[in-house]
One Martini backbone bead per residue (centre of mass of N, CA, C, O) as a GRO file, in nm:
protein
  359
    1UNK     BB    1   0.031   0.045  -0.035
    2UNK     BB    2   0.263   0.262  -0.017
    3UNK     BB    3   0.397   0.219  -0.316
    4UNK     BB    4   0.161   0.319  -0.448
    5UNK     BB    5   0.152   0.593  -0.287
    6UNK     BB    6   0.427   0.680  -0.435
    7UNK     BB    7   0.338   0.731  -0.705
    8UNK     BB    8   0.286   0.863  -1.028
    9UNK     BB    9   0.098   1.138  -1.144
   10UNK     BB   10  -0.074   1.157  -1.410
   11UNK     BB   11  -0.214   1.384  -1.615
   12UNK     BB   12  -0.529   1.383  -1.726
   13UNK     BB   13  -0.409   1.635  -1.916
   14UNK     BB   14  -0.237   1.840  -2.229
   15UNK     BB   15  -0.510   1.948  -2.294
   16UNK     BB   16  -0.683   2.240  -2.407
   17UNK     BB   17  -0.964   2.481  -2.461
   18UNK     BB   18  -0.938   2.762  -2.622
   19UNK     BB   19  -1.258   2.712  -2.822
   20UNK     BB   20  -1.093   2.638  -3.109
   21UNK     BB   21  -0.806   2.614  -2.967
   22UNK     BB   22  -0.527   2.479  -2.865
   23UNK     BB   23  -0.374   2.385  -2.563
   24UNK     BB   24  -0.021   2.247  -2.537
   25UNK     BB   25   0.192   2.126  -2.340
   26UNK     BB   26   0.416   2.063  -2.501
   27UNK     BB   27   0.459   2.344  -2.694
   28UNK     BB   28   0.510   2.499  -2.432
   29UNK     BB   29   0.789   2.369  -2.300
   30UNK     BB   30   0.923   2.412  -2.609
   31UNK     BB   31   0.896   2.753  -2.569
   32UNK     BB   32   1.045   2.781  -2.275
   33UNK     BB   33   1.321   2.632  -2.345
   34UNK     BB   34   1.370   2.868  -2.589
   35UNK     BB   35   1.394   3.105  -2.415
   36UNK     BB   36   1.561   3.055  -2.215
   37UNK     BB   37   1.837   2.983  -2.407
   38UNK     BB   38   1.834   3.248  -2.548
   39UNK     BB   39   1.865   3.418  -2.262
   40UNK     BB   40   2.121   3.233  -2.153
   41UNK     BB   41   2.304   3.296  -2.405
   42UNK     BB   42   2.351   3.544  -2.396
   43UNK     BB   43   2.456   3.602  -2.123
   44UNK     BB   44   2.686   3.437  -2.233
   45UNK     BB   45   2.814   3.575  -2.457
   46UNK     BB   46   2.849   3.869  -2.321
   47UNK     BB   47   3.082   3.742  -2.108
   48UNK     BB   48   3.290   3.679  -2.355
   49UNK     BB   49   3.209   3.954  -2.586
   50UNK     BB   50   2.982   3.921  -2.741
   51UNK     BB   51   2.706   4.080  -2.945
   52UNK     BB   52   2.445   4.179  -2.870
   53UNK     BB   53   2.221   3.995  -3.023
   54UNK     BB   54   2.316   3.703  -3.152
   55UNK     BB   55   2.143   3.456  -3.046
   56UNK     BB   56   1.871   3.569  -3.158
   57UNK     BB   57   1.963   3.552  -3.442
   58UNK     BB   58   2.088   3.250  -3.467
   59UNK     BB   59   1.752   3.146  -3.371
   60UNK     BB   60   1.578   3.211  -3.650
   61UNK     BB   61   1.748   2.933  -3.777
   62UNK     BB   62   1.796   2.683  -3.600
   63UNK     BB   63   1.474   2.670  -3.451
   64UNK     BB   64   1.346   2.538  -3.723
   65UNK     BB   65   1.570   2.343  -3.825
   66UNK     BB   66   1.507   2.166  -3.524
   67UNK     BB   67   1.236   2.074  -3.579
   68UNK     BB   68   1.224   1.990  -3.815
   69UNK     BB   69   1.487   1.755  -3.749
   70UNK     BB   70   1.342   1.615  -3.531
   71UNK     BB   71   1.095   1.506  -3.702
   72UNK     BB   72   1.273   1.326  -3.955
   73UNK     BB   73   1.442   1.164  -3.714
   74UNK     BB   74   1.145   1.057  -3.604
   75UNK     BB   75   1.010   0.912  -3.890
   76UNK     BB   76   1.262   0.763  -3.981
   77UNK     BB   77   1.243   0.552  -3.721
   78UNK     BB   78   0.923   0.545  -3.706
   79UNK     BB   79   0.764   0.491  -3.999
   80UNK     BB   80   0.542   0.252  -3.910
   81UNK     BB   81   0.352   0.540  -3.788
   82UNK     BB   82   0.305   0.607  -4.128
   83UNK     BB   83   0.341   0.411  -4.286
   84UNK     BB   84   0.143   0.160  -4.474
   85UNK     BB   85  -0.120  -0.025  -4.374
   86UNK     BB   86  -0.293   0.201  -4.186
   87UNK     BB   87  -0.190   0.487  -4.257
   88UNK     BB   88  -0.100   0.786  -4.215
   89UNK     BB   89   0.125   1.040  -4.372
   90UNK     BB   90  -0.006   1.309  -4.264
   91UNK     BB   91   0.132   1.231  -3.958
   92UNK     BB   92   0.380   1.333  -3.976
   93UNK     BB   93   0.330   1.665  -3.973
   94UNK     BB   94   0.204   1.599  -3.641
   95UNK     BB   95   0.359   1.737  -3.406
   96UNK     BB   96   0.151   1.800  -3.155
   97UNK     BB   97   0.194   1.472  -3.100
   98UNK     BB   98   0.480   1.480  -3.136
   99UNK     BB   99   0.801   1.381  -3.230
  100UNK     BB  100   1.122   1.433  -3.145
  101UNK     BB  101   1.440   1.445  -3.259
  102UNK     BB  102   1.740   1.540  -3.115
  103UNK     BB  103   1.929   1.448  -3.307
  104UNK     BB  104   1.803   1.629  -3.529
  105UNK     BB  105   1.783   1.919  -3.342
  106UNK     BB  106   2.090   1.938  -3.350
  107UNK     BB  107   2.185   1.901  -3.617
  108UNK     BB  108   1.956   2.124  -3.745
  109UNK     BB  109   2.064   2.337  -3.556
  110UNK     BB  110   2.350   2.352  -3.673
  111UNK     BB  111   2.299   2.430  -3.946
  112UNK     BB  112   2.139   2.684  -3.894
  113UNK     BB  113   2.377   2.817  -3.708
  114UNK     BB  114   2.543   2.871  -3.941
  115UNK     BB  115   2.410   3.018  -4.148
  116UNK     BB  116   2.371   3.274  -3.926
  117UNK     BB  117   2.683   3.314  -3.873
  118UNK     BB  118   2.774   3.361  -4.184
  119UNK     BB  119   2.625   3.596  -4.172
  120UNK     BB  120   2.716   3.768  -3.916
  121UNK     BB  121   3.040   3.667  -3.825
  122UNK     BB  122   3.051   3.420  -3.623
  123UNK     BB  123   3.167   3.200  -3.462
  124UNK     BB  124   3.028   2.894  -3.394
  125UNK     BB  125   3.178   2.739  -3.173
  126UNK     BB  126   3.172   3.027  -2.969
  127UNK     BB  127   2.885   2.997  -2.949
  128UNK     BB  128   2.834   2.702  -2.816
  129UNK     BB  129   2.937   2.751  -2.591
  130UNK     BB  130   2.738   2.944  -2.481
  131UNK     BB  131   2.565   2.792  -2.523
  132UNK     BB  132   2.490   2.437  -2.419
  133UNK     BB  133   2.385   2.500  -2.126
  134UNK     BB  134   2.084   2.624  -2.234
  135UNK     BB  135   2.003   2.389  -2.442
  136UNK     BB  136   1.985   2.126  -2.215
  137UNK     BB  137   1.774   2.265  -2.063
  138UNK     BB  138   1.567   2.287  -2.285
  139UNK     BB  139   1.540   1.971  -2.265
  140UNK     BB  140   1.457   1.957  -1.941
  141UNK     BB  141   1.182   2.129  -2.026
  142UNK     BB  142   1.049   1.928  -2.242
  143UNK     BB  143   0.990   1.662  -2.101
  144UNK     BB  144   0.740   1.755  -1.972
  145UNK     BB  145   0.572   1.726  -2.222
  146UNK     BB  146   0.596   1.401  -2.213
  147UNK     BB  147   0.431   1.356  -1.954
  148UNK     BB  148   0.139   1.514  -2.076
  149UNK     BB  149   0.121   1.282  -2.296
  150UNK     BB  150   0.249   0.979  -2.224
  151UNK     BB  151   0.546   0.963  -2.324
  152UNK     BB  152   0.831   0.846  -2.328
  153UNK     BB  153   0.829   0.536  -2.134
  154UNK     BB  154   0.889   0.235  -1.956
  155UNK     BB  155   0.866   0.009  -1.804
  156UNK     BB  156   0.745  -0.188  -1.602
  157UNK     BB  157   0.675  -0.147  -1.258
  158UNK     BB  158   0.764  -0.132  -0.858
  159UNK     BB  159   0.859   0.101  -0.788
  160UNK     BB  160   0.770   0.393  -0.623
  161UNK     BB  161   0.843   0.590  -0.862
  162UNK     BB  162   0.647   0.543  -1.047
  163UNK     BB  163   0.440   0.544  -1.312
  164UNK     BB  164   0.156   0.644  -1.429
  165UNK     BB  165  -0.115   0.514  -1.633
  166UNK     BB  166  -0.385   0.681  -1.840
  167UNK     BB  167  -0.674   0.667  -1.946
  168UNK     BB  168  -0.818   0.814  -2.262
  169UNK     BB  169  -1.054   1.057  -2.378
  170UNK     BB  170  -1.297   1.203  -2.569
  171UNK     BB  171  -1.543   1.433  -2.454
  172UNK     BB  172  -1.723   1.390  -2.665
  173UNK     BB  173  -1.646   1.076  -2.871
  174UNK     BB  174  -1.566   0.865  -2.654
  175UNK     BB  175  -1.338   0.801  -2.782
  176UNK     BB  176  -0.983   0.675  -2.747
  177UNK     BB  177  -0.740   0.904  -2.624
  178UNK     BB  178  -0.392   0.926  -2.529
  179UNK     BB  179  -0.294   1.214  -2.664
  180UNK     BB  180  -0.601   1.433  -2.627
  181UNK     BB  181  -0.766   1.360  -2.418
  182UNK     BB  182  -0.908   1.246  -2.114
  183UNK     BB  183  -0.898   1.131  -1.800
  184UNK     BB  184  -1.065   0.838  -1.578
  185UNK     BB  185  -0.838   0.732  -1.353
  186UNK     BB  186  -0.724   0.465  -1.488
  187UNK     BB  187  -0.487   0.225  -1.473
  188UNK     BB  188  -0.262   0.071  -1.689
  189UNK     BB  189   0.021   0.146  -1.599
  190UNK     BB  190   0.403   0.118  -1.413
  191UNK     BB  191   0.659   0.267  -1.489
  192UNK     BB  192   0.915   0.430  -1.611
  193UNK     BB  193   1.072   0.741  -1.551
  194UNK     BB  194   1.197   0.899  -1.794
  195UNK     BB  195   1.180   1.166  -1.803
  196UNK     BB  196   1.305   1.213  -1.581
  197UNK     BB  197   1.586   1.088  -1.533
  198UNK     BB  198   1.666   1.258  -1.796
  199UNK     BB  199   1.597   1.551  -1.669
  200UNK     BB  200   1.836   1.541  -1.400
  201UNK     BB  201   2.056   1.461  -1.590
  202UNK     BB  202   2.018   1.742  -1.756
  203UNK     BB  203   2.107   1.916  -1.521
  204UNK     BB  204   2.369   1.792  -1.428
  205UNK     BB  205   2.521   1.875  -1.682
  206UNK     BB  206   2.475   2.176  -1.676
  207UNK     BB  207   2.669   2.198  -1.376
  208UNK     BB  208   2.879   2.109  -1.513
  209UNK     BB  209   2.976   2.293  -1.731
  210UNK     BB  210   2.972   2.566  -1.558
  211UNK     BB  211   3.210   2.475  -1.369
  212UNK     BB  212   3.401   2.409  -1.572
  213UNK     BB  213   3.373   2.701  -1.771
  214UNK     BB  214   3.490   2.828  -1.488
  215UNK     BB  215   3.753   2.687  -1.433
  216UNK     BB  216   3.901   2.640  -1.806
  217UNK     BB  217   3.802   2.812  -2.034
  218UNK     BB  218   3.611   2.697  -2.261
  219UNK     BB  219   3.684   2.615  -2.606
  220UNK     BB  220   3.648   2.580  -2.914
  221UNK     BB  221   3.380   2.348  -2.922
  222UNK     BB  222   3.419   2.169  -2.645
  223UNK     BB  223   3.152   2.227  -2.489
  224UNK     BB  224   2.985   2.133  -2.630
  225UNK     BB  225   3.103   1.815  -2.670
  226UNK     BB  226   3.051   1.839  -2.370
  227UNK     BB  227   2.691   1.829  -2.405
  228UNK     BB  228   2.664   1.593  -2.627
  229UNK     BB  229   2.811   1.341  -2.439
  230UNK     BB  230   2.645   1.378  -2.196
  231UNK     BB  231   2.391   1.333  -2.296
  232UNK     BB  232   2.432   1.071  -2.429
  233UNK     BB  233   2.514   0.881  -2.214
  234UNK     BB  234   2.217   0.901  -2.078
  235UNK     BB  235   2.029   0.805  -2.301
  236UNK     BB  236   2.163   0.506  -2.296
  237UNK     BB  237   1.998   0.426  -2.058
  238UNK     BB  238   1.743   0.522  -2.100
  239UNK     BB  239   1.672   0.324  -2.364
  240UNK     BB  240   1.711   0.052  -2.118
  241UNK     BB  241   1.399   0.145  -2.040
  242UNK     BB  242   1.273   0.110  -2.251
  243UNK     BB  243   0.958  -0.024  -2.459
  244UNK     BB  244   0.864   0.132  -2.668
  245UNK     BB  245   0.795   0.196  -3.007
  246UNK     BB  246   1.093   0.073  -3.177
  247UNK     BB  247   1.381   0.038  -3.464
  248UNK     BB  248   1.589  -0.240  -3.456
  249UNK     BB  249   1.957  -0.374  -3.422
  250UNK     BB  250   1.996  -0.636  -3.312
  251UNK     BB  251   1.804  -0.593  -3.069
  252UNK     BB  252   1.823  -0.276  -3.091
  253UNK     BB  253   1.800   0.065  -3.027
  254UNK     BB  254   1.868   0.338  -3.228
  255UNK     BB  255   1.903   0.496  -2.965
  256UNK     BB  256   2.159   0.393  -2.903
  257UNK     BB  257   2.373   0.391  -3.148
  258UNK     BB  258   2.346   0.665  -3.165
  259UNK     BB  259   2.473   0.765  -2.871
  260UNK     BB  260   2.718   0.639  -2.906
  261UNK     BB  261   2.817   0.759  -3.204
  262UNK     BB  262   2.811   1.035  -3.051
  263UNK     BB  263   2.972   1.047  -2.800
  264UNK     BB  264   3.250   0.951  -2.983
  265UNK     BB  265   3.242   1.231  -3.172
  266UNK     BB  266   3.246   1.450  -2.960
  267UNK     BB  267   3.517   1.363  -2.798
  268UNK     BB  268   3.705   1.373  -3.000
  269UNK     BB  269   3.711   1.638  -3.021
  270UNK     BB  270   3.727   1.700  -2.742
  271UNK     BB  271   4.065   1.628  -2.818
  272UNK     BB  272   4.148   1.822  -3.039
  273UNK     BB  273   4.116   2.068  -3.040
  274UNK     BB  274   4.098   2.380  -2.919
  275UNK     BB  275   4.260   2.493  -2.677
  276UNK     BB  276   4.076   2.703  -2.425
  277UNK     BB  277   3.955   3.036  -2.561
  278UNK     BB  278   3.813   3.304  -2.711
  279UNK     BB  279   3.869   3.641  -2.788
  280UNK     BB  280   3.693   3.915  -2.790
  281UNK     BB  281   3.806   3.967  -3.093
  282UNK     BB  282   3.705   3.667  -3.206
  283UNK     BB  283   3.371   3.755  -3.176
  284UNK     BB  284   3.390   3.929  -3.401
  285UNK     BB  285   3.285   4.019  -3.717
  286UNK     BB  286   3.549   4.188  -3.788
  287UNK     BB  287   3.701   3.887  -3.786
  288UNK     BB  288   3.871   3.617  -3.888
  289UNK     BB  289   3.849   3.378  -4.075
  290UNK     BB  290   3.680   3.089  -3.991
  291UNK     BB  291   3.709   2.730  -3.954
  292UNK     BB  292   3.640   2.475  -3.973
  293UNK     BB  293   3.568   2.283  -3.753
  294UNK     BB  294   3.727   2.004  -3.879
  295UNK     BB  295   3.962   2.207  -3.892
  296UNK     BB  296   4.223   2.143  -3.663
  297UNK     BB  297   4.483   2.330  -3.752
  298UNK     BB  298   4.362   2.562  -3.792
  299UNK     BB  299   4.188   2.574  -3.524
  300UNK     BB  300   4.448   2.625  -3.372
  301UNK     BB  301   4.618   2.833  -3.489
  302UNK     BB  302   4.389   3.030  -3.424
  303UNK     BB  303   4.483   2.998  -3.127
  304UNK     BB  304   4.731   3.082  -3.089
  305UNK     BB  305   4.696   3.370  -3.215
  306UNK     BB  306   4.522   3.466  -2.957
  307UNK     BB  307   4.757   3.429  -2.760
  308UNK     BB  308   4.939   3.632  -2.911
  309UNK     BB  309   4.780   3.886  -2.873
  310UNK     BB  310   4.730   3.901  -2.606
  311UNK     BB  311   5.020   3.878  -2.486
  312UNK     BB  312   5.097   4.141  -2.638
  313UNK     BB  313   4.880   4.337  -2.488
  314UNK     BB  314   5.008   4.301  -2.198
  315UNK     BB  315   5.295   4.361  -2.319
  316UNK     BB  316   5.219   4.683  -2.355
  317UNK     BB  317   5.108   4.782  -2.131
  318UNK     BB  318   5.312   4.737  -1.961
  319UNK     BB  319   5.538   4.927  -2.118
  320UNK     BB  320   5.303   5.175  -2.054
  321UNK     BB  321   5.389   5.180  -1.721
  322UNK     BB  322   5.720   5.200  -1.724
  323UNK     BB  323   5.730   5.454  -1.872
  324UNK     BB  324   5.588   5.614  -1.719
  325UNK     BB  325   5.813   5.586  -1.472
  326UNK     BB  326   5.988   5.669  -1.566
  327UNK     BB  327   5.962   5.965  -1.682
  328UNK     BB  328   5.906   6.055  -1.364
  329UNK     BB  329   6.221   5.980  -1.270
  330UNK     BB  330   6.318   6.207  -1.473
  331UNK     BB  331   6.189   6.460  -1.380
  332UNK     BB  332   6.270   6.433  -1.098
  333UNK     BB  333   6.574   6.462  -1.131
  334UNK     BB  334   6.547   6.738  -1.280
  335UNK     BB  335   6.467   6.832  -0.976
  336UNK     BB  336   6.754   6.802  -0.854
  337UNK     BB  337   6.932   6.941  -1.091
  338UNK     BB  338   6.800   7.233  -1.034
  339UNK     BB  339   6.875   7.263  -0.735
  340UNK     BB  340   7.170   7.243  -0.733
  341UNK     BB  341   7.219   7.478  -0.900
  342UNK     BB  342   7.078   7.709  -0.707
  343UNK     BB  343   7.231   7.681  -0.496
  344UNK     BB  344   7.529   7.731  -0.623
  345UNK     BB  345   7.434   8.040  -0.743
  346UNK     BB  346   7.389   8.147  -0.465
  347UNK     BB  347   7.709   8.111  -0.353
  348UNK     BB  348   7.849   8.279  -0.520
  349UNK     BB  349   7.732   8.536  -0.457
  350UNK     BB  350   7.809   8.543  -0.175
  351UNK     BB  351   8.069   8.560  -0.208
  352UNK     BB  352   8.044   8.821  -0.377
  353UNK     BB  353   7.962   8.990  -0.134
  354UNK     BB  354   8.196   8.931   0.100
  355UNK     BB  355   8.429   9.039  -0.081
  356UNK     BB  356   8.326   9.359  -0.123
  357UNK     BB  357   8.341   9.434   0.125
  358UNK     BB  358   8.650   9.406   0.256
  359UNK     BB  359   8.720   9.603   0.004
   0.00000   0.00000   0.00000
C-alpha cells in the first residue's frame, strides 16, 4: 500500500481547448525551453565578449531548422507509425502530437546556426560553447511535455517512484485518445518514469558544464562537444529502460546506437580541438574568417594566434606602464638637478658679496 501511494500520477490531460484553439502542454514547454535557451545563451555570449543580440539573431535560423530536423529524425526512425497499410502518412506532419528526435534537432539546428553565423560573421564553435548549457536546460524543460503527453516512458515497474499511465478518452466523441483525451482515472500500468530520469540527468550535466567552463575556460567548440557527449551518455542508459515501439538494429533500439556513436564523435572532437578559449576580439563580426569545425590544424593555429595576440596586448600594457614610471623618474631627477644648480648659483653670489665688503 505504501509503495502504491508513492507512485507518480500522470497529468489528467495534456490539451486544453480555448474555444476552437487547442492549448497543448507539449508545445508550451518547447516554447518555454526555447525562450530560456535564448535568454541564458545571450547572457553567456555577452560575458564572453560577444556582441549583444547575436544569439537571438542566430536562433532565428537554428530553431526552425531544429524543429524540422527533430521531426525528420523521428519519422525516419519510426516510419512504421506513419507509412504502410492502414497508416496515414499525413500524420508525419502532426508535430503537435509529439515526436521530436533530439539527434535530428541538434544536427539540423547546428546547420541553421551555421547559416546564421555565416551571415552575421560569428564564429560558430564559440557561439556553441556559450549556448551549450542553455540548450541542454531547454531539453530538460521540454521533457515535461512528454510527461503531459504520457509518452516516452519505460518498462512496467514496481518501484515506489513508478509513473502511472492513465486511460484517456475524447470527452466529445467518447473515442479512446491517449494523446489528446482526458483521463478517466483508470490506471493502465505503472512504468519507469524515463522522462524524469533524463530531465534530472540533463540538469546535472548543465551544472557540470557551467562549473567546468568557469574553472578551465573551455572554448573552440569543446564545451559544446562536452554537452553532446554528456547528454548522449545519459540517453544511452535511459534508452535501455524504454519499452515503447521503436526501430531496432540487432535487437537494440536505434537510439542506443545513435547515442553511442554521437558520444564517441563528441569526445574525439573534444580531444582534438583547440585548447583554451577565444579572445573577445575573435568573437567580433569584423574578425578574421573562421576555419571549418573539422579543420583541426587551422583551428589550433587560430587559437594559438589569439593567445599570442593576447600576450602581446598584455606586454604592450606593461611597457606603457614602465615608460610612464621612467618618465616620472626622469622628471624627478631633473628637479633634483635643477635644485643643485640653484644652490650653487646662490653660493657664488654670496661669496662675491662678501669679498666686496672686505675690499
